[in-house]
Amino acid sequence: MFACNACLRTALVGLIGHAFRMKTTSATSRLAIASNQSCRQRRYATAAALVETAEQYATREDKMPSQRISSREWAAKKELQYLTDPLHIATHVQKLLRKGDFEKAALITRRASKDLKVAVSWNHLIDHQLQHGKLHAGIKLFNEMKKRAILPNSQTYTIIFRGCAVSPHPKLAVSEAIRIYNAMLANSRIKPNTIHMNAVLQVCAKARDLDSAFAIAKSATDGLRAPDSYTYTTIFNAIRSTVSQRQNGPAQEVDIAEQEKATQNAVKQAKSIWEEVMSKWRAGSMVIDEELLCSMGRILLLGTYHDVNSIQALVEETMMIPREVETALRGSSSKGPNLDGAYTDVKSVTLSAGSEETSAPRSTAMSHALPGNNSLSMILSVLEKTGKTTNAPRYWDIFTEKYHVVPDANNWQLLFTVLRRGKNSAKTALYLRVMPAEAMVPKTFRTAMSTCIRDINNAYSFSNATEVLQIMMAKLRNPDLMTLRLYLRVAYSNKHYILKIHGEKIGTAMKAFGQRLADALDNLWEPYNVMIKQCKNDGPESETKRELVALIRKMIAAYDRIISNHWVSPEAEEKYKPRRNDMNRVVVQHFEEMSKYDPNFKPDDLEEEDDSPDFKPRPRQKRGRAVKEERAATQSQTW
């Protein structure tokens, strides 16, 4: 049967196929039985299996943190286990922001927002971003805060508005602030109050957007958004900032006529607003402080002489500081002359929505503003502009003695500027004696010396200048070289007075003038030696060394005039010649160093003083009709 290979192959194939089918059937049966047994067992173990799975899921995140969250998230979660109070979380977030770890602070705030109301922590995050100039990031955090169901509070909006005020992109900040402010007006949960309105006005003022500022001001009410002194101060500062921007623009872009017209309109607009302020103040519904008064006064300083002069009346009415000349501030008229001579209407901006107060003027509810450094600076600027410099000591005594205002460096500088306008060298030396040393700068002594130069008709101007020089040597560490040059000019400026008192005795006048120059050179000898030691190691490129050489050249010129004209005794001449030669060697050495430092350097001739000792009067300039007559004579000669 199996004699041939073909028959054997056929038999084996059938046998193998039958065995494979039997094995497959047996395996399938076993799988089905096992599946049925498993189902029957699950019917009795389902609850235990579910409990075991829930416990495993609850502890899985703690056992393997690296597989599910980052290390920073894990650390934040651990910290929140010990921070369960929103106040403690806000304090911790604030500490992290002070250290500069914004990412960790934001992560802790986001994880805490799942279970707690941490609005204060979100406020800290928003404030941090806005104070660093990141406007978009701050607004994005504000929107994320609302998406996480953390309701913003009143402080949140205040932080956003104040952050917009310091943004480096003012135009974008104005649009964002107005958008959020209008949304608050439409929201019934939180209504904007006076603080919010003032903050938005500050944003508009920083951007010099008066139209938006007045649009926000119209939302003022008599209740929740009643305008206060800060509201009007912000508006006045915005008006002044807009006008100052026009005045300080590039010279080629400034139109004088347009600038004057804009200044007049700004002053009229400010006066119309000030009428509303005064009515509220007299009714006792508002307080006028120094900042509000000075913001209005600074605008009037930009106006005409009458506007500047009316500031004294403003100070008298609001601060009870008397003045000598009665000048009232009247801006109630809604019409005023423009540059063309016509009358234009001035739009009055009213911030209160209610009716006008009708209380009697000078009511007992009024409180006067307290004087300070700002108002002192303003009144000194008024006296300097109007030329009423004789009132400066009286105002100074009232502020410093009666109201105990401690003058700062700016107040002292303005005082000396006013005295320079009034050519009062005696008062300058008097106030310089009592001025604190920490407020003294080189500019102070330059202004004082300039006052002595202008006071040419005073017999004691040179003595006052000498006192200023002595005070500078005692208070400053190093003498100011420009002040020393001005002191030498004071000696030259006295020639007119010397000639006046000696009459036609030219020889005697020249002797007296020479002695005045000799006294000045003697007083300059000590500061000269101090500066020579100070600039001993300075190179030719040093600015201080160049200023010193300029002073030495002036002193050499004065020595030459004294010695060549024999204005002093022979003994004095013998004393001055070695000094003059020493100074000349310093100048020659400096010129040699400058030639090596700069091959193109050419020392110019010694500059002569403006006031020469020959007492020849200067030729008067021809003006107006004399110039026309001279031109007509020249044309006739040409024909």
CSV table of C-alpha atoms in Angstrom, one decimal, residues 396 412-413 415-416 419 424-437 439-449 451-452 464-476 483:
chain,number,residue,atom,x,y,z
A,396,TRP,CA,10.7,134.0,51.4
A,412,TRP,CA,17.4,128.3,46.7
A,413,GLN,CA,18.4,128.4,43.0
A,415,LEU,CA,15.8,132.7,44.9
A,416,PHE,CA,19.2,133.6,43.5
A,419,LEU,CA,17.9,138.3,43.0
A,424,ASN,CA,20.7,142.7,44.3
A,425,SER,CA,24.2,141.5,45.2
A,426,ALA,CA,23.9,142.4,48.9
A,427,LYS,CA,20.9,140.1,49.5
A,428,THR,CA,22.6,137.4,47.4
A,429,ALA,CA,25.6,137.4,49.8
A,430,LEU,CA,23.3,137.5,52.8
A,431,TYR,CA,21.2,134.5,51.8
A,432,LEU,CA,24.3,132.6,50.7
A,433,ARG,CA,25.7,132.8,54.2
A,434,VAL,CA,22.6,130.9,55.7
A,435,MET,CA,22.3,128.5,52.8
A,436,PRO,CA,23.0,124.9,53.8
A,437,ALA,CA,26.2,123.4,52.4
A,439,ALA,CA,22.3,122.4,48.7
A,440,MET,CA,25.3,124.3,47.2
A,441,VAL,CA,26.4,123.4,43.7
A,442,PRO,CA,28.7,125.3,41.3
A,443,LYS,CA,25.6,126.7,39.5
A,444,THR,CA,24.7,128.5,42.8
A,445,PHE,CA,27.9,130.5,42.9
A,446,ARG,CA,27.8,131.2,39.1
A,447,THR,CA,24.4,132.8,39.6
A,448,ALA,CA,25.6,134.8,42.6
A,449,MET,CA,28.6,136.1,40.7
A,451,THR,CA,24.3,139.1,40.1
A,452,CYS,CA,27.4,141.0,41.2
A,464,ASN,CA,29.8,141.1,47.8
A,465,ALA,CA,31.5,139.2,45.1
A,466,THR,CA,34.6,138.7,47.3
A,467,GLU,CA,32.3,137.3,50.1
A,468,VAL,CA,30.7,134.9,47.6
A,469,LEU,CA,34.2,133.7,46.7
A,470,GLN,CA,35.1,133.1,50.3
A,471,ILE,CA,31.9,131.2,50.9
A,472,MET,CA,32.6,129.0,47.9
A,473,MET,CA,36.2,128.3,49.1
A,474,ALA,CA,34.8,127.3,52.5
A,475,LYS,CA,31.8,125.2,51.4
A,476,LEU,CA,32.9,123.5,48.1
A,483,THR,CA,33.0,131.2,39.1
